[in-house]
């Protein structure tokens, strides 16, 4: 089989937030295996550079897309080039945390941005892609939730709650699509080293270094390998949810504040 006919057999993969971290590593992983790729994010220069880099391995289409903008998302899906229209794997990865201070010190605008991105953005993309995914004999939606969806910790408030939405939305989609070819996974990573913490701490490099120093955190390539593994499961297997922590991370006790 020629390389070209092999590539034609792979489903088209759409990755949101492919300009850094998990999304970037996942784009590289699928590209290396010849999957046609749609990569999106807000930073065009990065998309351009990544697209040029990955074109050596596969066909790549990039589009600047802010997932919060529902009209833009609808237009983007409607205007996908013919070659990329039949999306078979959707990696809903775009997301962010802003701030880690206690709830009463948090900025309301940060809460809105997290909800707009992690909840509304993910819903915008999913809703626009569902007719296409449903039309495939087999399709996968892989949603990036977090351990913060499952476990409370100080400073997680709206971030964790937004990821709990992602986890529950994933289960509910599973219910709707049981018996169809559409698979849905909620992937729930713990501490992972990426720009995520620079965004969360608003560019504070010292806080970033403190978090990751000596922690042997998950690397974006680890998550890319897991996403690829989920997507490559045989069509009759659905990984419902998968929580992943670095070995160095574990639960702490419930706290009791004595008066
Ligand atoms: P990064 O900050 O490295 O990457 C986030 C990506 O999301 C970027 O490509 C960014 O692109 C994109 N993004 C953010 N806002 C928007 C938007 N409004 N529209 C489109 N794209 C957007 O973080 P990670 O790779 O670590 O995180 C990826 C996902 O994994 C997130 O959903 C995060 O919550 C989740 N996660 C992260 C963990 C971690 O510890 N790192 C652990 C568990 C889950 P651009 O700025 O160019 O738009
Ligand atoms: C990111 C992981 O532990 O910072 O989703 O919430 S954590």
mmCIF file of C-alpha atoms and ligand atoms in Angstrom:
data_model
loop_
_atom_site.group_PDB
_atom_site.id
_atom_site.type_symbol
_atom_site.label_atom_id
_atom_site.label_comp_id
_atom_site.label_asym_id
_atom_site.label_seq_id
_atom_site.Cartn_x
_atom_site.Cartn_y
_atom_site.Cartn_z
ATOM 1 C CA UNK A 1 0.000 0.000 0.000
ATOM 2 C CA UNK A 2 1.351 3.442 -0.914
ATOM 3 C CA UNK A 3 1.787 6.130 1.758
ATOM 4 C CA UNK A 4 -0.902 8.150 0.039
ATOM 5 C CA UNK A 5 -3.538 5.407 0.034
ATOM 6 C CA UNK A 6 -2.701 4.668 3.678
ATOM 7 C CA UNK A 7 -3.314 8.331 4.569
ATOM 8 C CA UNK A 8 -6.624 8.216 2.715
ATOM 9 C CA UNK A 9 -7.819 5.484 5.053
ATOM 10 C CA UNK A 10 -7.234 7.534 8.190
ATOM 11 C CA UNK A 11 -10.075 9.676 9.486
ATOM 12 C CA UNK A 12 -9.644 13.441 9.539
ATOM 13 C CA UNK A 13 -8.628 14.676 13.011
ATOM 14 C CA UNK A 14 -9.737 18.088 14.253
ATOM 15 C CA UNK A 15 -7.833 19.487 17.223
ATOM 16 C CA UNK A 16 -8.839 22.675 19.022
ATOM 17 C CA UNK A 17 -6.074 24.549 20.825
ATOM 18 C CA UNK A 18 -3.251 23.102 18.744
ATOM 19 C CA UNK A 19 -0.887 26.044 19.276
ATOM 20 C CA UNK A 20 0.686 24.682 22.462
ATOM 21 C CA UNK A 21 0.768 21.934 25.069
ATOM 22 C CA UNK A 22 -1.444 18.861 24.607
ATOM 23 C CA UNK A 23 -2.998 20.069 21.349
ATOM 24 C CA UNK A 24 0.357 20.721 19.727
ATOM 25 C CA UNK A 25 1.816 17.386 20.825
ATOM 26 C CA UNK A 26 -1.343 15.576 19.705
ATOM 27 C CA UNK A 27 -1.188 17.208 16.278
ATOM 28 C CA UNK A 28 2.399 15.988 15.902
ATOM 29 C CA UNK A 29 1.469 12.479 17.011
ATOM 30 C CA UNK A 30 -1.407 12.072 14.548
ATOM 31 C CA UNK A 31 0.604 13.716 11.764
ATOM 32 C CA UNK A 32 3.466 11.273 12.255
ATOM 33 C CA UNK A 33 0.972 8.466 11.707
ATOM 34 C CA UNK A 34 -0.383 10.063 8.530
ATOM 35 C CA UNK A 35 -3.787 11.287 9.755
ATOM 36 C CA UNK A 36 -5.127 14.306 7.845
ATOM 37 C CA UNK A 37 -5.287 17.169 10.313
ATOM 38 C CA UNK A 38 -7.309 20.278 11.016
ATOM 39 C CA UNK A 39 -5.547 22.424 13.590
ATOM 40 C CA UNK A 40 -7.101 25.467 15.232
ATOM 41 C CA UNK A 41 -6.326 28.067 17.872
ATOM 42 C CA UNK A 42 -6.137 31.834 18.136
ATOM 43 C CA UNK A 43 -2.412 32.356 17.442
ATOM 44 C CA UNK A 44 -2.027 32.321 13.681
ATOM 45 C CA UNK A 45 1.785 32.428 13.533
ATOM 46 C CA UNK A 46 1.982 29.229 15.550
ATOM 47 C CA UNK A 47 -0.652 27.525 13.417
ATOM 48 C CA UNK A 48 1.187 28.540 10.284
ATOM 49 C CA UNK A 49 4.513 27.234 11.587
ATOM 50 C CA UNK A 50 3.020 23.969 12.819
ATOM 51 C CA UNK A 51 1.145 23.450 9.592
ATOM 52 C CA UNK A 52 4.377 23.927 7.611
ATOM 53 C CA UNK A 53 6.232 21.522 9.912
ATOM 54 C CA UNK A 54 3.586 18.787 9.773
ATOM 55 C CA UNK A 55 2.975 19.048 6.036
ATOM 56 C CA UNK A 56 6.043 16.862 5.660
ATOM 57 C CA UNK A 57 4.016 13.977 7.139
ATOM 58 C CA UNK A 58 0.398 14.597 6.203
ATOM 59 C CA UNK A 59 -2.214 16.975 4.798
ATOM 60 C CA UNK A 60 -2.873 19.854 7.174
ATOM 61 C CA UNK A 61 -5.523 22.553 7.182
ATOM 62 C CA UNK A 62 -5.299 25.309 9.770
ATOM 63 C CA UNK A 63 -7.807 27.910 10.799
ATOM 64 C CA UNK A 64 -7.676 30.719 13.337
ATOM 65 C CA UNK A 65 -10.629 30.012 15.576
ATOM 66 C CA UNK A 66 -11.754 31.331 18.935
ATOM 67 C CA UNK A 67 -13.999 28.565 20.238
ATOM 68 C CA UNK A 68 -16.012 31.070 22.303
ATOM 69 C CA UNK A 69 -17.411 32.646 19.131
ATOM 70 C CA UNK A 70 -20.351 30.436 18.141
ATOM 71 C CA UNK A 71 -20.921 32.174 14.785
ATOM 72 C CA UNK A 72 -17.245 31.762 13.883
ATOM 73 C CA UNK A 73 -17.363 28.089 14.847
ATOM 74 C CA UNK A 74 -20.443 27.490 12.679
ATOM 75 C CA UNK A 75 -18.828 29.327 9.737
ATOM 76 C CA UNK A 76 -15.572 27.422 10.164
ATOM 77 C CA UNK A 77 -17.312 24.038 10.024
ATOM 78 C CA UNK A 78 -19.483 25.062 7.066
ATOM 79 C CA UNK A 79 -16.450 26.266 5.131
ATOM 80 C CA UNK A 80 -14.143 23.325 5.735
ATOM 81 C CA UNK A 81 -12.457 22.369 2.458
ATOM 82 C CA UNK A 82 -13.993 19.291 0.850
ATOM 83 C CA UNK A 83 -10.940 17.141 1.632
ATOM 84 C CA UNK A 84 -11.276 17.897 5.367
ATOM 85 C CA UNK A 85 -15.066 17.894 5.738
ATOM 86 C CA UNK A 86 -15.502 14.319 6.933
ATOM 87 C CA UNK A 87 -14.074 14.767 10.414
ATOM 88 C CA UNK A 88 -13.833 11.427 12.212
ATOM 89 C CA UNK A 89 -11.908 12.364 15.349
ATOM 90 C CA UNK A 90 -12.608 15.514 17.340
ATOM 91 C CA UNK A 91 -10.150 16.425 20.086
ATOM 92 C CA UNK A 92 -11.863 19.105 22.182
ATOM 93 C CA UNK A 93 -8.728 20.377 23.833
ATOM 94 C CA UNK A 94 -8.877 24.204 23.850
ATOM 95 C CA UNK A 95 -9.216 25.371 27.419
ATOM 96 C CA UNK A 96 -7.675 27.279 30.258
ATOM 97 C CA UNK A 97 -7.594 28.074 33.952
ATOM 98 C CA UNK A 98 -7.254 31.646 35.159
ATOM 99 C CA UNK A 99 -6.100 32.288 38.710
ATOM 100 C CA UNK A 100 -5.754 29.970 41.699
ATOM 101 C CA UNK A 101 -6.691 32.312 44.514
ATOM 102 C CA UNK A 102 -9.686 31.548 46.761
ATOM 103 C CA UNK A 103 -13.110 32.194 45.235
ATOM 104 C CA UNK A 104 -13.689 35.464 47.077
ATOM 105 C CA UNK A 105 -10.454 36.861 45.623
ATOM 106 C CA UNK A 106 -11.098 35.709 42.061
ATOM 107 C CA UNK A 107 -12.027 38.120 39.262
ATOM 108 C CA UNK A 108 -15.519 37.607 37.861
ATOM 109 C CA UNK A 109 -14.130 38.257 34.376
ATOM 110 C CA UNK A 110 -11.762 35.273 34.829
ATOM 111 C CA UNK A 111 -14.692 33.072 35.800
ATOM 112 C CA UNK A 112 -16.586 34.210 32.701
ATOM 113 C CA UNK A 113 -13.569 33.529 30.465
ATOM 114 C CA UNK A 114 -13.184 29.995 31.838
ATOM 115 C CA UNK A 115 -16.877 29.218 31.387
ATOM 116 C CA UNK A 116 -16.932 30.807 27.913
ATOM 117 C CA UNK A 117 -13.908 28.771 26.810
ATOM 118 C CA UNK A 118 -14.120 25.448 28.653
ATOM 119 C CA UNK A 119 -17.908 25.065 28.608
ATOM 120 C CA UNK A 120 -19.458 27.249 25.898
ATOM 121 C CA UNK A 121 -16.496 26.870 23.529
ATOM 122 C CA UNK A 122 -16.451 23.087 23.815
ATOM 123 C CA UNK A 123 -20.220 22.970 23.331
ATOM 124 C CA UNK A 124 -20.003 25.281 20.283
ATOM 125 C CA UNK A 125 -17.463 23.050 18.570
ATOM 126 C CA UNK A 126 -19.188 19.802 19.495
ATOM 127 C CA UNK A 127 -22.630 20.965 18.342
ATOM 128 C CA UNK A 128 -21.316 22.119 14.977
ATOM 129 C CA UNK A 129 -19.438 18.878 14.369
ATOM 130 C CA UNK A 130 -22.085 16.399 15.528
ATOM 131 C CA UNK A 131 -23.921 16.023 12.188
ATOM 132 C CA UNK A 132 -20.602 15.248 10.502
ATOM 133 C CA UNK A 133 -19.432 12.840 13.211
ATOM 134 C CA UNK A 134 -22.799 11.054 13.228
ATOM 135 C CA UNK A 135 -22.538 10.520 9.479
ATOM 136 C CA UNK A 136 -19.294 8.540 9.855
ATOM 137 C CA UNK A 137 -19.364 4.764 10.278
ATOM 138 C CA UNK A 138 -17.121 5.282 13.290
ATOM 139 C CA UNK A 139 -16.110 8.504 15.025
ATOM 140 C CA UNK A 140 -14.481 9.687 18.252
ATOM 141 C CA UNK A 141 -14.907 12.718 20.449
ATOM 142 C CA UNK A 142 -12.092 13.069 22.961
ATOM 143 C CA UNK A 143 -12.795 15.810 25.485
ATOM 144 C CA UNK A 144 -10.117 17.291 27.727
ATOM 145 C CA UNK A 145 -11.562 17.409 31.227
ATOM 146 C CA UNK A 146 -9.218 17.256 34.234
ATOM 147 C CA UNK A 147 -8.730 15.679 37.624
ATOM 148 C CA UNK A 148 -10.245 19.002 38.735
ATOM 149 C CA UNK A 149 -13.549 17.632 37.410
ATOM 150 C CA UNK A 150 -13.446 14.854 39.993
ATOM 151 C CA UNK A 151 -11.660 16.262 43.011
ATOM 152 C CA UNK A 152 -11.946 19.546 44.872
ATOM 153 C CA UNK A 153 -8.900 21.609 45.737
ATOM 154 C CA UNK A 154 -8.478 25.198 46.916
ATOM 155 C CA UNK A 155 -8.526 27.678 44.057
ATOM 156 C CA UNK A 156 -10.194 25.302 41.601
ATOM 157 C CA UNK A 157 -13.743 26.711 42.007
ATOM 158 C CA UNK A 158 -14.906 27.637 38.489
ATOM 159 C CA UNK A 159 -12.091 25.856 36.641
ATOM 160 C CA UNK A 160 -12.911 22.515 38.292
ATOM 161 C CA UNK A 161 -16.631 23.101 37.850
ATOM 162 C CA UNK A 162 -16.149 23.831 34.142
ATOM 163 C CA UNK A 163 -14.253 20.554 33.780
ATOM 164 C CA UNK A 164 -16.972 18.692 35.718
ATOM 165 C CA UNK A 165 -19.310 19.968 33.012
ATOM 166 C CA UNK A 166 -17.003 18.477 30.374
ATOM 167 C CA UNK A 167 -16.930 15.097 32.140
ATOM 168 C CA UNK A 168 -20.713 14.942 32.563
ATOM 169 C CA UNK A 169 -21.370 16.254 29.040
ATOM 170 C CA UNK A 170 -19.135 13.455 27.765
ATOM 171 C CA UNK A 171 -21.130 10.808 29.653
ATOM 172 C CA UNK A 172 -24.405 12.288 28.418
ATOM 173 C CA UNK A 173 -23.185 12.298 24.812
ATOM 174 C CA UNK A 174 -22.278 8.636 25.298
ATOM 175 C CA UNK A 175 -25.879 7.981 26.317
ATOM 176 C CA UNK A 176 -27.251 9.713 23.252
ATOM 177 C CA UNK A 177 -24.893 7.908 20.896
ATOM 178 C CA UNK A 178 -24.932 4.425 22.369
ATOM 179 C CA UNK A 179 -25.350 1.997 19.516
ATOM 180 C CA UNK A 180 -24.132 4.482 16.909
ATOM 181 C CA UNK A 181 -20.564 4.672 15.685
ATOM 182 C CA UNK A 182 -19.802 7.746 17.802
ATOM 183 C CA UNK A 183 -17.496 7.168 20.757
ATOM 184 C CA UNK A 184 -16.947 9.718 23.510
ATOM 185 C CA UNK A 185 -14.151 9.951 26.059
ATOM 186 C CA UNK A 186 -13.535 12.278 28.963
ATOM 187 C CA UNK A 187 -9.778 12.454 29.475
ATOM 188 C CA UNK A 188 -8.897 13.728 32.928
ATOM 189 C CA UNK A 189 -5.224 14.563 33.423
ATOM 190 C CA UNK A 190 -3.562 15.794 36.580
ATOM 191 C CA UNK A 191 -0.459 17.959 36.839
ATOM 192 C CA UNK A 192 0.961 18.433 33.357
ATOM 193 C CA UNK A 193 3.717 20.763 32.255
ATOM 194 C CA UNK A 194 2.642 23.224 29.566
ATOM 195 C CA UNK A 195 1.783 26.869 29.062
ATOM 196 C CA UNK A 196 -1.358 26.047 31.031
ATOM 197 C CA UNK A 197 0.232 27.254 34.294
ATOM 198 C CA UNK A 198 1.747 30.356 32.689
ATOM 199 C CA UNK A 199 -1.766 31.246 31.542
ATOM 200 C CA UNK A 200 -3.225 30.375 34.925
ATOM 201 C CA UNK A 201 -0.636 32.499 36.765
ATOM 202 C CA UNK A 202 -0.829 35.247 34.145
ATOM 203 C CA UNK A 203 2.756 34.982 32.981
ATOM 204 C CA UNK A 204 4.353 34.594 36.435
ATOM 205 C CA UNK A 205 7.373 32.426 35.585
ATOM 206 C CA UNK A 206 8.350 32.004 39.249
ATOM 207 C CA UNK A 207 5.015 30.433 40.161
ATOM 208 C CA UNK A 208 5.236 28.261 37.053
ATOM 209 C CA UNK A 209 8.699 27.031 38.072
ATOM 210 C CA UNK A 210 7.540 26.359 41.637
ATOM 211 C CA UNK A 211 4.680 24.169 40.482
ATOM 212 C CA UNK A 212 6.728 21.949 38.207
ATOM 213 C CA UNK A 213 10.112 21.895 39.947
ATOM 214 C CA UNK A 214 10.936 18.320 40.979
ATOM 215 C CA UNK A 215 7.362 17.170 40.273
ATOM 216 C CA UNK A 216 8.070 14.948 37.251
ATOM 217 C CA UNK A 217 4.824 16.255 35.818
ATOM 218 C CA UNK A 218 3.000 14.688 32.875
ATOM 219 C CA UNK A 219 4.412 15.985 29.579
ATOM 220 C CA UNK A 220 2.245 16.995 26.595
ATOM 221 C CA UNK A 221 3.710 14.053 24.637
ATOM 222 C CA UNK A 222 2.386 11.667 27.315
ATOM 223 C CA UNK A 223 -1.127 13.019 26.790
ATOM 224 C CA UNK A 224 -0.700 12.890 23.009
ATOM 225 C CA UNK A 225 0.216 9.190 23.299
ATOM 226 C CA UNK A 226 -2.880 8.538 25.422
ATOM 227 C CA UNK A 227 -5.186 10.428 23.044
ATOM 228 C CA UNK A 228 -3.747 8.490 20.111
ATOM 229 C CA UNK A 229 -4.224 5.219 21.993
ATOM 230 C CA UNK A 230 -7.864 6.092 22.754
ATOM 231 C CA UNK A 231 -8.527 6.944 19.110
ATOM 232 C CA UNK A 232 -6.857 3.758 17.896
ATOM 233 C CA UNK A 233 -8.981 1.419 19.999
ATOM 234 C CA UNK A 234 -11.100 -0.922 17.878
ATOM 235 C CA UNK A 235 -14.482 0.546 16.910
ATOM 236 C CA UNK A 236 -16.392 -1.612 19.414
ATOM 237 C CA UNK A 237 -14.433 -0.200 22.379
ATOM 238 C CA UNK A 238 -15.288 3.100 24.082
ATOM 239 C CA UNK A 239 -12.969 4.487 26.751
ATOM 240 C CA UNK A 240 -15.566 6.367 28.793
ATOM 241 C CA UNK A 241 -13.229 8.269 31.073
ATOM 242 C CA UNK A 242 -9.582 8.103 31.879
ATOM 243 C CA UNK A 243 -7.968 9.856 34.830
ATOM 244 C CA UNK A 244 -4.203 10.200 34.617
ATOM 245 C CA UNK A 245 -1.804 11.612 37.187
ATOM 246 C CA UNK A 246 1.946 11.790 37.331
ATOM 247 C CA UNK A 247 3.232 9.144 39.717
ATOM 248 C CA UNK A 248 4.362 11.951 41.994
ATOM 249 C CA UNK A 249 0.800 13.225 42.494
ATOM 250 C CA UNK A 250 -1.846 11.722 44.805
ATOM 251 C CA UNK A 251 -4.762 12.713 47.013
ATOM 252 C CA UNK A 252 -4.307 14.474 50.342
ATOM 253 C CA UNK A 253 -6.519 14.054 53.404
ATOM 254 C CA UNK A 254 -9.759 15.961 53.888
ATOM 255 C CA UNK A 255 -8.893 18.973 55.995
ATOM 256 C CA UNK A 256 -10.433 19.720 59.378
ATOM 257 C CA UNK A 257 -10.142 23.312 60.493
ATOM 258 C CA UNK A 258 -10.282 23.357 64.320
ATOM 259 C CA UNK A 259 -11.528 26.479 66.103
HETATM 260 P P1 LIG B 1 -1.913 25.164 26.976
HETATM 261 O O1 LIG B 1 -2.104 26.492 27.627
HETATM 262 O O2 LIG B 1 -0.533 24.738 26.637
HETATM 263 O O3 LIG B 1 -2.812 25.053 25.662
HETATM 264 C C1 LIG B 1 -4.124 25.533 25.637
HETATM 265 C C2 LIG B 1 -4.588 25.642 24.195
HETATM 266 O O4 LIG B 1 -5.944 26.115 24.208
HETATM 267 C C3 LIG B 1 -3.767 26.619 23.375
HETATM 268 O O5 LIG B 1 -3.468 26.036 22.135
HETATM 269 C C4 LIG B 1 -4.683 27.806 23.208
HETATM 270 O O6 LIG B 1 -4.466 28.386 21.919
HETATM 271 C C5 LIG B 1 -6.059 27.149 23.249
HETATM 272 N N1 LIG B 1 -7.120 28.091 23.612
HETATM 273 C C6 LIG B 1 -7.304 28.745 24.773
HETATM 274 N N2 LIG B 1 -8.366 29.551 24.691
HETATM 275 C C7 LIG B 1 -8.879 29.379 23.444
HETATM 276 C C8 LIG B 1 -9.979 29.932 22.742
HETATM 277 N N3 LIG B 1 -10.800 30.845 23.309
HETATM 278 N N4 LIG B 1 -10.218 29.531 21.479
HETATM 279 C C9 LIG B 1 -9.400 28.631 20.897
HETATM 280 N N5 LIG B 1 -8.344 28.076 21.491
HETATM 281 C C10 LIG B 1 -8.090 28.456 22.752
HETATM 282 O O7 LIG B 1 -2.589 24.118 27.973
HETATM 283 P P2 LIG B 1 -2.655 22.501 27.937
HETATM 284 O O8 LIG B 1 -2.198 21.978 26.661
HETATM 285 O O9 LIG B 1 -2.009 22.022 29.174
HETATM 286 O O10 LIG B 1 -4.213 22.298 28.122
HETATM 287 C C11 LIG B 1 -5.037 21.757 27.117
HETATM 288 C C12 LIG B 1 -6.336 21.321 27.753
HETATM 289 O O11 LIG B 1 -6.072 20.356 28.755
HETATM 290 C C13 LIG B 1 -7.105 22.454 28.436
HETATM 291 O O12 LIG B 1 -8.481 22.228 28.215
HETATM 292 C C14 LIG B 1 -6.767 22.264 29.914
HETATM 293 O O13 LIG B 1 -7.765 22.747 30.762
HETATM 294 C C15 LIG B 1 -6.666 20.754 29.996
HETATM 295 N N6 LIG B 1 -5.842 20.222 31.078
HETATM 296 C C16 LIG B 1 -4.564 20.711 31.318
HETATM 297 C C17 LIG B 1 -3.828 20.168 32.361
HETATM 298 C C18 LIG B 1 -2.482 20.688 32.718
HETATM 299 O O14 LIG B 1 -2.069 20.509 33.895
HETATM 300 N N7 LIG B 1 -1.739 21.289 31.819
HETATM 301 C C19 LIG B 1 -4.335 19.043 33.156
HETATM 302 C C20 LIG B 1 -5.677 18.654 32.831
HETATM 303 C C21 LIG B 1 -6.374 19.193 31.809
HETATM 304 P P3 LIG B 1 -4.491 29.938 21.588
HETATM 305 O O15 LIG B 1 -4.017 30.676 22.802
HETATM 306 O O16 LIG B 1 -3.577 30.074 20.403
HETATM 307 O O17 LIG B 1 -5.909 30.205 21.254
HETATM 308 C C1 LIG B 2 -5.278 20.964 35.319
HETATM 309 C C2 LIG B 2 -4.886 20.041 36.416
HETATM 310 O O1 LIG B 2 -4.632 19.834 38.924
HETATM 311 O O2 LIG B 2 -4.140 22.003 37.925
HETATM 312 O O3 LIG B 2 -6.522 20.636 34.836
HETATM 313 O O4 LIG B 2 -6.410 21.242 38.130
HETATM 314 S S1 LIG B 2 -5.050 20.817 37.920
#
